[in-house]
Amino acid sequence: MPEADKKPRECTDGDWPCEMSGHLCHLEAENYRLKSLLADLREWDEKQWTEHRRRGIPPEIRKRIHQLL
């Protein structure tokens, strides 16, 4: 493999695929945060169901919801 092929590609203005990679990276991070929050909400919901008690959403989860919205 030639040495030039091993170098990372540098973005230039108007380079659509390269510009989109930055957006995709941001979306992947947002997707991870949302999936993590959803998992925590499901766990909290299951605990509510098994305890047969209704309590408010825990403050740490509520804070994460507000940060994402």
PDB file of C-alpha atoms in Angstrom, residues 9-67:
ATOM      1  CA  ARG A   9      -7.961  12.629   4.528  1.00  0.00           C
ATOM      2  CA  GLU A  10      -8.025  16.363   5.205  1.00  0.00           C
ATOM      3  CA  CYS A  11     -11.270  18.297   4.791  1.00  0.00           C
ATOM      4  CA  THR A  12     -11.531  21.174   2.353  1.00  0.00           C
ATOM      5  CA  ASP A  13     -14.379  23.669   2.028  1.00  0.00           C
ATOM      6  CA  GLY A  14     -17.209  22.167   0.026  1.00  0.00           C
ATOM      7  CA  ASP A  15     -15.976  18.613   0.582  1.00  0.00           C
ATOM      8  CA  TRP A  16     -19.417  17.152   1.271  1.00  0.00           C
ATOM      9  CA  PRO A  17     -18.441  13.615   2.439  1.00  0.00           C
ATOM     10  CA  CYS A  18     -15.799  14.986   4.784  1.00  0.00           C
ATOM     11  CA  GLU A  19     -18.102  17.690   6.178  1.00  0.00           C
ATOM     12  CA  MET A  20     -20.825  15.106   6.731  1.00  0.00           C
ATOM     13  CA  SER A  21     -18.461  12.917   8.744  1.00  0.00           C
ATOM     14  CA  GLY A  22     -18.339  15.645  11.408  1.00  0.00           C
ATOM     15  CA  HIS A  23     -22.136  15.776  11.519  1.00  0.00           C
ATOM     16  CA  LEU A  24     -22.318  11.995  11.713  1.00  0.00           C
ATOM     17  CA  CYS A  25     -19.867  11.955  14.601  1.00  0.00           C
ATOM     18  CA  HIS A  26     -22.073  14.450  16.470  1.00  0.00           C
ATOM     19  CA  LEU A  27     -25.186  12.375  15.727  1.00  0.00           C
ATOM     20  CA  GLU A  28     -23.496   9.189  16.930  1.00  0.00           C
ATOM     21  CA  ALA A  29     -22.629  10.880  20.227  1.00  0.00           C
ATOM     22  CA  GLU A  30     -26.200  12.173  20.593  1.00  0.00           C
ATOM     23  CA  ASN A  31     -27.559   8.715  19.763  1.00  0.00           C
ATOM     24  CA  TYR A  32     -25.362   7.176  22.471  1.00  0.00           C
ATOM     25  CA  ARG A  33     -26.585   9.704  25.074  1.00  0.00           C
ATOM     26  CA  LEU A  34     -30.230   9.079  24.150  1.00  0.00           C
ATOM     27  CA  LYS A  35     -29.835   5.288  24.265  1.00  0.00           C
ATOM     28  CA  SER A  36     -28.128   5.544  27.646  1.00  0.00           C
ATOM     29  CA  LEU A  37     -30.921   7.747  28.990  1.00  0.00           C
ATOM     30  CA  LEU A  38     -33.569   5.400  27.585  1.00  0.00           C
ATOM     31  CA  ALA A  39     -31.901   2.408  29.255  1.00  0.00           C
ATOM     32  CA  ASP A  40     -31.864   4.235  32.595  1.00  0.00           C
ATOM     33  CA  LEU A  41     -35.525   5.227  32.202  1.00  0.00           C
ATOM     34  CA  ARG A  42     -36.483   1.627  31.401  1.00  0.00           C
ATOM     35  CA  GLU A  43     -34.603   0.393  34.466  1.00  0.00           C
ATOM     36  CA  TRP A  44     -36.319   3.034  36.619  1.00  0.00           C
ATOM     37  CA  ASP A  45     -39.725   2.110  35.128  1.00  0.00           C
ATOM     38  CA  GLU A  46     -39.187  -1.601  35.857  1.00  0.00           C
ATOM     39  CA  LYS A  47     -38.327  -0.778  39.472  1.00  0.00           C
ATOM     40  CA  GLN A  48     -41.508   1.287  39.757  1.00  0.00           C
ATOM     41  CA  TRP A  49     -43.525  -1.612  38.412  1.00  0.00           C
ATOM     42  CA  THR A  50     -42.005  -4.170  40.776  1.00  0.00           C
ATOM     43  CA  GLU A  51     -42.262  -1.914  43.829  1.00  0.00           C
ATOM     44  CA  HIS A  52     -45.895  -0.961  43.054  1.00  0.00           C
ATOM     45  CA  ARG A  53     -45.131   2.586  44.081  1.00  0.00           C
ATOM     46  CA  ARG A  54     -45.267   5.762  42.093  1.00  0.00           C
ATOM     47  CA  ARG A  55     -42.374   8.072  42.713  1.00  0.00           C
ATOM     48  CA  GLY A  56     -41.073  10.903  40.611  1.00  0.00           C
ATOM     49  CA  ILE A  57     -38.267  10.493  38.127  1.00  0.00           C
ATOM     50  CA  PRO A  58     -34.950  10.588  40.016  1.00  0.00           C
ATOM     51  CA  PRO A  59     -33.240  14.017  39.903  1.00  0.00           C
ATOM     52  CA  GLU A  60     -30.145  12.750  38.053  1.00  0.00           C
ATOM     53  CA  ILE A  61     -32.280  11.282  35.240  1.00  0.00           C
ATOM     54  CA  ARG A  62     -34.499  14.390  35.155  1.00  0.00           C
ATOM     55  CA  LYS A  63     -31.346  16.539  34.765  1.00  0.00           C
ATOM     56  CA  ARG A  64     -30.141  14.422  31.824  1.00  0.00           C
ATOM     57  CA  ILE A  65     -33.559  14.746  30.146  1.00  0.00           C
ATOM     58  CA  HIS A  66     -33.441  18.541  30.423  1.00  0.00           C
ATOM     59  CA  GLN A  67     -29.857  18.636  29.096  1.00  0.00           C
TER      60      GLN A  67
END
